[in-house]
C-alpha cells in the first residue's frame, strides 16, 4: 500500500466529514487507506463516520489522549509505505497526494534523504498561513517571534527564521519545521524517531518531530505546488487550558533540546504566557454582515431556502463573479459540482475582496467554513 492518511478527530464532526470526502477523492488513483482516530468526541463524530463512511477504519479512544498519542495509535494501525498526518479541519485537493509522490520521486530531492514534506496551507478566508514553513525555534528565533521582531525585519536572516521567510509562499524549498496539520513522510522514518513524543500533550509536538527527523540528517521540505485549506483554530478553544498547555509545550521542547538556563527559562515562561494570551484574545466569533450570497453550482435544481432573506445569485462559472463589487459577499460552493482544487484556487484569488466562504456538501442542509484564521468554524444552515 502506498499511503495511509491518519486523521485525529476531536469534536469537529462537520469538518471531519468534509475532510474525509476530500481525502477519498485525492486517493482515487492511489493505493491508500484512511484511518480516523477519535479522541472521545461527544458531538456524534463517530456516529457520522459509521453511517456515512462504514468502510473506513475508525479507532475510538475512551478518553482524549492528546495529539501525539492519538496519532501514534493511528500510525500503529497503518499499512502504507508513506503516511500523512492530517488535521480533521483541513481540505486537500484532488491531486495533492499525486503531486507529493511526484515530488518525492523527482530529481529535485533525494528520496532516501527526504524527511517530512509539508505543503502550502491557507485559512478559511483564502489567506496564506505562514506557520506551514518554519525554522527551528532556538532561543533567539523564539524571541524574535514572541516579540514580533520578524515583522519589523522580514528580509534579515537574523530575524526572519521563525517563518522561514527566505522561502516565498509559492516556492519549494528546504525548511526545518513543518506544521502538524499536514505532514507527509515515510512510515518507517516516523517509527524510527519514535513518532510524536507522548510526553507532550499538544502544540510543540510537530516542532519536536520535525527537529528529531532533521537530527537524523534528513531534509524536510516545504512543497508549494499544492494547497490545502486549514480552518485553523477549529479544533482548539483558546481558553485557560489552552494557555496552560501551550506554555507547558514550549517548556517541554526547550527542556528536551536546549541547555537549561534560569534566565532563558524565565524569558520563555513570560513570552509563552504573553503569546498564548495574545492568541486567546484574537479568537472571537466575528459577526460578518452579509449583503449578498453568491452560490456556485452547476446543478440548476439546487436552491437554498434559508438564504432567501438576502439577495442570492446562483452562478455556474467562476468567471461570472463580479470582482469589482464593494459588497460584503458570502460565497457558497457546491462541492458536488466544483472540485476542491477549483474551490481552493478561487478562494486564494479572492482572499482580499470582502468575501467569506462556505462549502456545501451534497445531501446535507448546511455549509461550513471559517470567517477568520483565529475564529472557530461556522456551520450555516442552508435549507
C-alpha positions as semicolon CSV with decimal commas, in nm:
position;residue;x (nm);y (nm);z (nm)
1;X;0,000;0,000;0,000
2;X;0,131;0,344;-0,095
3;X;-0,027;0,576;0,160
4;X;-0,208;0,578;0,494
5;X;-0,383;0,902;0,587
6;X;-0,419;0,944;0,964
7;X;-0,692;1,185;1,078
8;X;-0,712;1,252;1,452
9;X;-1,052;1,392;1,541
10;X;-1,192;1,570;1,844
11;X;-1,541;1,723;1,832
12;X;-1,536;1,858;1,475
13;X;-1,798;1,631;1,322
14;X;-1,890;1,851;1,022
15;X;-1,532;1,941;0,933
16;X;-1,429;1,577;0,968
17;X;-1,692;1,474;0,713
18;X;-1,563;1,727;0,461
19;X;-1,202;1,628;0,527
20;X;-1,273;1,259;0,469
21;X;-1,462;1,337;0,148
22;X;-1,169;1,539;0,015
23;X;-0,919;1,265;0,106
24;X;-1,131;1,000;-0,063
25;X;-1,121;1,200;-0,385
26;X;-0,746;1,253;-0,351
27;X;-0,690;0,877;-0,312
28;X;-0,890;0,772;-0,619
29;X;-0,574;0,697;-0,820
30;X;-0,355;0,594;-0,526
31;X;-0,347;0,269;-0,332
32;X;-0,427;0,411;0,007
33;X;-0,632;0,396;0,323
34;X;-0,789;0,641;0,566
35;X;-0,764;0,584;0,940
36;X;-0,973;0,805;1,167
37;X;-0,877;0,811;1,534
38;X;-1,135;0,974;1,759
39;X;-1,027;1,123;2,092
40;X;-1,355;1,061;2,279
41;X;-1,566;1,316;2,090
42;X;-1,912;1,398;2,223
43;X;-2,056;1,553;1,904
44;X;-2,163;1,238;1,716
45;X;-1,845;1,230;1,507
46;X;-1,821;0,852;1,540
47;X;-2,188;0,800;1,459
48;X;-2,142;1,009;1,144
49;X;-1,839;0,802;1,041
50;X;-2,026;0,474;1,089
51;X;-2,325;0,598;0,894
52;X;-2,152;0,775;0,604
53;X;-1,813;0,602;0,585
54;X;-1,861;0,247;0,718
55;X;-1,569;0,120;0,508
56;X;-1,316;0,349;0,677
57;X;-1,116;0,224;0,974
58;X;-1,236;0,406;1,287
59;X;-1,049;0,383;1,616
60;X;-1,239;0,515;1,919
61;X;-1,035;0,619;2,221
62;X;-1,215;0,611;2,556
63;X;-1,055;0,942;2,654
64;X;-0,879;1,238;2,494
65;X;-0,522;1,108;2,488
66;X;-0,382;1,417;2,313
67;X;-0,238;1,484;1,970
68;X;0,087;1,281;1,991
69;X;-0,056;0,960;2,135
70;X;-0,368;0,978;1,920
71;X;-0,162;0,997;1,601
72;X;0,078;0,729;1,722
73;X;-0,221;0,498;1,770
74;X;-0,330;0,568;1,413
75;X;0,015;0,505;1,265
76;X;0,038;0,177;1,458
77;X;-0,262;0,056;1,253
78;X;-0,128;0,190;0,922
79;X;-0,004;-0,024;0,633
80;X;0,116;0,239;0,386
81;X;0,477;0,293;0,283
82;X;0,404;0,662;0,339
83;X;0,180;0,826;0,595
84;X;0,011;1,164;0,604
85;X;-0,073;1,317;0,941
86;X;-0,378;1,530;0,864
87;X;-0,595;1,756;1,080
88;X;-0,971;1,695;1,057
89;X;-1,034;2,064;0,984
90;X;-0,849;2,050;0,652
91;X;-0,945;2,007;0,287
92;X;-0,699;1,853;0,041
93;X;-0,710;1,899;-0,335
94;X;-0,786;1,606;-0,563
95;X;-0,425;1,589;-0,684
96;X;-0,246;1,673;-0,357
97;X;-0,106;1,327;-0,290
98;X;-0,020;1,257;-0,654
99;X;0,185;1,576;-0,664
100;X;0,362;1,485;-0,341
101;X;0,459;1,142;-0,472
102;X;0,588;1,300;-0,793
103;X;0,794;1,544;-0,586
104;X;0,936;1,259;-0,375
105;X;1,048;1,075;-0,687
106;X;1,177;1,379;-0,875
107;X;1,538;1,477;-0,931
108;X;1,484;1,778;-0,706
109;X;1,508;1,567;-0,390
110;X;1,683;1,252;-0,276
111;X;1,414;1,006;-0,169
112;X;1,649;0,825;0,068
113;X;1,744;1,153;0,234
114;X;1,398;1,310;0,248
115;X;1,237;1,365;0,586
116;X;0,896;1,528;0,621
117;X;0,717;1,715;0,344
118;X;0,461;1,983;0,418
119;X;0,257;2,187;0,173
120;X;0,109;2,532;0,133
121;X;-0,177;2,598;0,374
122;X;-0,445;2,865;0,356
123;X;-0,713;2,950;0,610
124;X;-1,088;2,960;0,554
125;X;-1,066;3,308;0,400
126;X;-0,804;3,210;0,142
127;X;-0,516;3,376;0,327
128;X;-0,174;3,208;0,339
129;X;-0,080;3,053;0,674
130;X;0,289;3,130;0,739
131;X;0,331;2,858;1,003
132;X;0,331;2,589;0,733
133;X;0,707;2,655;0,695
134;X;0,927;2,745;0,989
135;X;1,277;2,743;1,127
136;X;1,396;2,574;1,445
137;X;1,271;2,790;1,734
138;X;1,606;2,831;1,903
139;X;1,601;3,070;2,200
140;X;1,683;3,364;1,971
141;X;1,437;3,265;1,696
142;X;1,163;3,217;1,955
143;X;1,245;3,559;2,097
144;X;1,202;3,723;1,753
145;X;0,864;3,553;1,718
146;X;0,725;3,625;2,063
147;X;0,818;3,992;2,049
148;X;0,729;4,046;1,682
149;X;1,078;4,129;1,553
150;X;1,024;3,908;1,247
151;X;0,760;4,156;1,128
152;X;0,994;4,452;1,161
153;X;1,286;4,293;0,972
154;X;1,138;4,029;0,738
155;X;1,434;4,035;0,496
156;X;1,711;3,997;0,752
157;X;1,828;3,642;0,826
158;X;1,876;3,723;1,193
159;X;1,505;3,796;1,229
160;X;1,316;3,602;0,958
161;X;1,390;3,243;1,054
162;X;1,077;3,159;1,253
163;X;0,853;3,158;0,945
164;X;1,136;3,064;0,705
165;X;1,077;3,391;0,522
166;X;1,376;3,327;0,296
167;X;1,140;3,097;0,103
168;X;0,841;3,259;-0,066
169;X;0,496;3,110;-0,010
170;X;0,483;2,984;-0,372
171;X;0,838;2,848;-0,377
172;X;0,954;2,495;-0,292
173;X;1,244;2,470;-0,052
174;X;1,417;2,301;0,238
175;X;1,291;2,405;0,580
176;X;1,344;2,285;0,934
177;X;0,996;2,273;1,086
178;X;0,658;2,177;0,940
179;X;0,313;2,205;1,090
180;X;0,128;1,906;1,235
181;X;-0,189;1,985;1,039
182;X;-0,024;1,823;0,734
183;X;0,286;1,603;0,748
184;X;0,378;1,361;0,467
185;X;0,660;1,114;0,530
186;X;0,768;0,752;0,515
187;X;0,610;0,538;0,785
188;X;0,943;0,371;0,864
189;X;1,100;0,711;0,932
190;X;0,815;0,806;1,164
191;X;0,866;0,482;1,357
192;X;1,244;0,525;1,356
193;X;1,221;0,850;1,554
194;X;0,952;0,704;1,778
195;X;0,666;0,907;1,634
196;X;0,531;1,204;1,825
197;X;0,667;1,234;2,179
198;X;0,376;1,143;2,406
199;X;0,524;1,342;2,695
200;X;0,382;1,648;2,520
201;X;0,001;1,665;2,508
202;X;-0,003;1,900;2,208
203;X;0,129;2,223;2,045
204;X;0,507;2,158;2,027
205;X;0,480;1,800;1,902
206;X;0,518;1,894;1,534
207;X;0,823;2,108;1,613
208;X;0,975;1,820;1,810
209;X;0,908;1,560;1,537
210;X;1,046;1,785;1,262
211;X;1,355;1,858;1,470
212;X;1,419;1,490;1,551
213;X;1,391;1,394;1,183
214;X;1,636;1,669;1,095
215;X;1,878;1,543;1,361
216;X;1,894;1,213;1,170
217;X;2,040;1,402;0,875
218;X;1,716;1,405;0,678
219;X;1,589;1,709;0,490
220;X;1,241;1,848;0,548
221;X;1,072;2,024;0,258
222;X;0,803;2,283;0,205
223;X;0,613;2,198;-0,116
224;X;0,418;2,492;-0,258
225;X;0,270;2,325;-0,567
226;X;-0,042;2,203;-0,388
227;X;-0,262;2,395;-0,146
228;X;-0,462;2,263;0,148
229;X;-0,730;2,455;0,337
230;X;-0,680;2,454;0,713
231;X;-0,963;2,602;0,916
232;X;-0,709;2,694;1,179
233;X;-0,843;2,714;1,532
234;X;-1,148;2,494;1,470
235;X;-1,024;2,206;1,686
236;X;-0,898;2,425;1,967
237;X;-1,080;2,653;2,209
238;X;-0,828;2,910;2,332
239;X;-0,923;2,910;2,700
240;X;-0,719;2,884;3,022
241;X;-0,645;2,517;2,946
242;X;-0,507;2,618;2,606
243;X;-0,273;2,874;2,763
244;X;-0,153;2,625;3,022
245;X;-0,085;2,351;2,767
246;X;0,083;2,591;2,526
247;X;0,323;2,712;2,795
248;X;0,393;2,355;2,905
249;X;0,457;2,252;2,543
250;X;0,712;2,526;2,486
251;X;0,887;2,444;2,812
252;X;0,885;2,075;2,715
253;X;1,057;2,140;2,381
254;X;1,325;2,368;2,523
255;X;1,385;2,141;2,818
256;X;1,433;1,846;2,584
257;X;1,658;2,003;2,323
258;X;1,836;2,305;2,474
259;X;2,066;2,368;2,766
260;X;1,882;2,484;3,075
261;X;1,923;2,843;3,185
262;X;1,737;3,019;3,465
263;X;1,727;3,346;3,271
264;X;1,618;3,179;2,948
265;X;1,356;2,974;3,131
266;X;1,210;3,292;3,282
267;X;1,203;3,469;2,944
268;X;1,035;3,171;2,777
269;X;0,776;3,138;3,053
270;X;0,692;3,506;3,027
271;X;0,700;3,503;2,647
272;X;0,484;3,189;2,624
273;X;0,228;3,345;2,857
274;X;0,217;3,668;2,654
275;X;0,195;3,477;2,325
276;X;-0,080;3,238;2,438
277;X;-0,276;3,523;2,598
278;X;-0,248;3,721;2,273
279;X;-0,371;3,420;2,076
280;X;-0,670;3,382;2,306
281;X;-0,760;3,749;2,264
282;X;-0,752;3,702;1,886
283;X;-1,012;3,425;1,889
284;X;-1,362;3,561;1,873
285;X;-1,670;3,478;1,675
286;X;-1,678;3,774;1,441
287;X;-2,020;3,877;1,317
288;X;-1,996;3,926;0,942
289;X;-2,273;4,135;0,790
290;X;-2,352;3,977;0,455
291;X;-2,503;4,197;0,182
292;X;-2,534;3,924;-0,077
293;X;-2,492;3,550;-0,119
294;X;-2,327;3,401;-0,426
295;X;-2,377;3,028;-0,484
296;X;-2,155;2,845;-0,729
297;X;-2,327;2,533;-0,859
298;X;-2,382;2,355;-1,189
299;X;-2,699;2,198;-1,055
300;X;-2,990;2,414;-1,173
301;X;-3,224;2,245;-0,923
302;X;-3,020;2,340;-0,617
303;X;-3,182;2,617;-0,411
304;X;-3,110;2,732;-0,057
305;X;-3,433;2,848;0,106
306;X;-3,257;2,981;0,416
307;X;-3,078;3,244;0,205
308;X;-3,390;3,397;0,052
309;X;-3,399;3,682;0,304
310;X;-3,098;3,832;0,124
311;X;-3,011;3,873;-0,241
312;X;-2,883;3,538;-0,363
313;X;-2,718;3,489;-0,701
314;X;-2,659;3,144;-0,850
315;X;-2,362;3,113;-1,087
316;X;-2,227;2,815;-1,279
317;X;-1,888;2,962;-1,374
318;X;-1,622;3,135;-1,163
319;X;-1,560;3,379;-1,447
320;X;-1,907;3,527;-1,392
321;X;-1,813;3,653;-1,045
322;X;-1,808;4,033;-1,014
323;X;-1,465;4,101;-0,866
324;X;-1,526;4,477;-0,860
325;X;-1,822;4,466;-0,624
326;X;-1,785;4,656;-0,295
327;X;-2,047;4,448;-0,116
328;X;-1,982;4,201;0,164
329;X;-2,049;3,868;-0,001
330;X;-2,068;3,515;0,128
331;X;-1,966;3,268;-0,140
332;X;-2,107;2,917;-0,115
333;X;-1,955;2,636;-0,320
334;X;-2,143;2,325;-0,425
335;X;-1,868;2,068;-0,370
336;X;-2,052;1,809;-0,579
337;X;-2,015;2,017;-0,897
338;X;-1,687;2,201;-0,831
339;X;-1,365;2,029;-0,729
340;X;-1,189;2,112;-0,405
341;X;-0,889;2,219;-0,612
342;X;-1,103;2,468;-0,806
343;X;-1,258;2,597;-0,484
344;X;-0,920;2,641;-0,315
345;X;-0,780;2,830;-0,614
346;X;-1,082;3,063;-0,626
347;X;-1,058;3,134;-0,252
348;X;-0,694;3,237;-0,287
349;X;-0,773;3,466;-0,580
350;X;-1,048;3,647;-0,383
351;X;-0,884;3,646;-0,041
352;X;-0,884;4,026;-0,011
353;X;-1,219;4,108;-0,171
354;X;-1,455;4,129;0,130
355;X;-1,567;3,769;0,081
356;X;-1,635;3,487;0,321
357;X;-1,660;3,127;0,202
358;X;-1,865;2,820;0,288
359;X;-1,864;2,472;0,135
360;X;-2,191;2,289;0,079
361;X;-2,165;1,911;0,098
362;X;-2,401;1,704;-0,116
363;X;-2,709;1,562;0,057
364;X;-2,670;1,794;0,354
365;X;-2,851;2,108;0,465
366;X;-2,553;2,315;0,573
367;X;-2,241;2,496;0,459
368;X;-1,919;2,501;0,660
369;X;-1,627;2,738;0,672
370;X;-1,448;2,998;0,881
371;X;-1,454;3,376;0,862
372;X;-1,108;3,432;1,010
373;X;-0,794;3,230;1,084
374;X;-0,838;3,279;1,459
375;X;-1,212;3,209;1,474
376;X;-1,395;2,889;1,543
377;X;-1,554;2,745;1,232
378;X;-1,915;2,807;1,137
379;X;-2,188;2,568;1,030
380;X;-2,453;2,763;0,836
381;X;-2,797;2,612;0,780
382;X;-2,887;2,649;0,412
383;X;-3,210;2,452;0,375
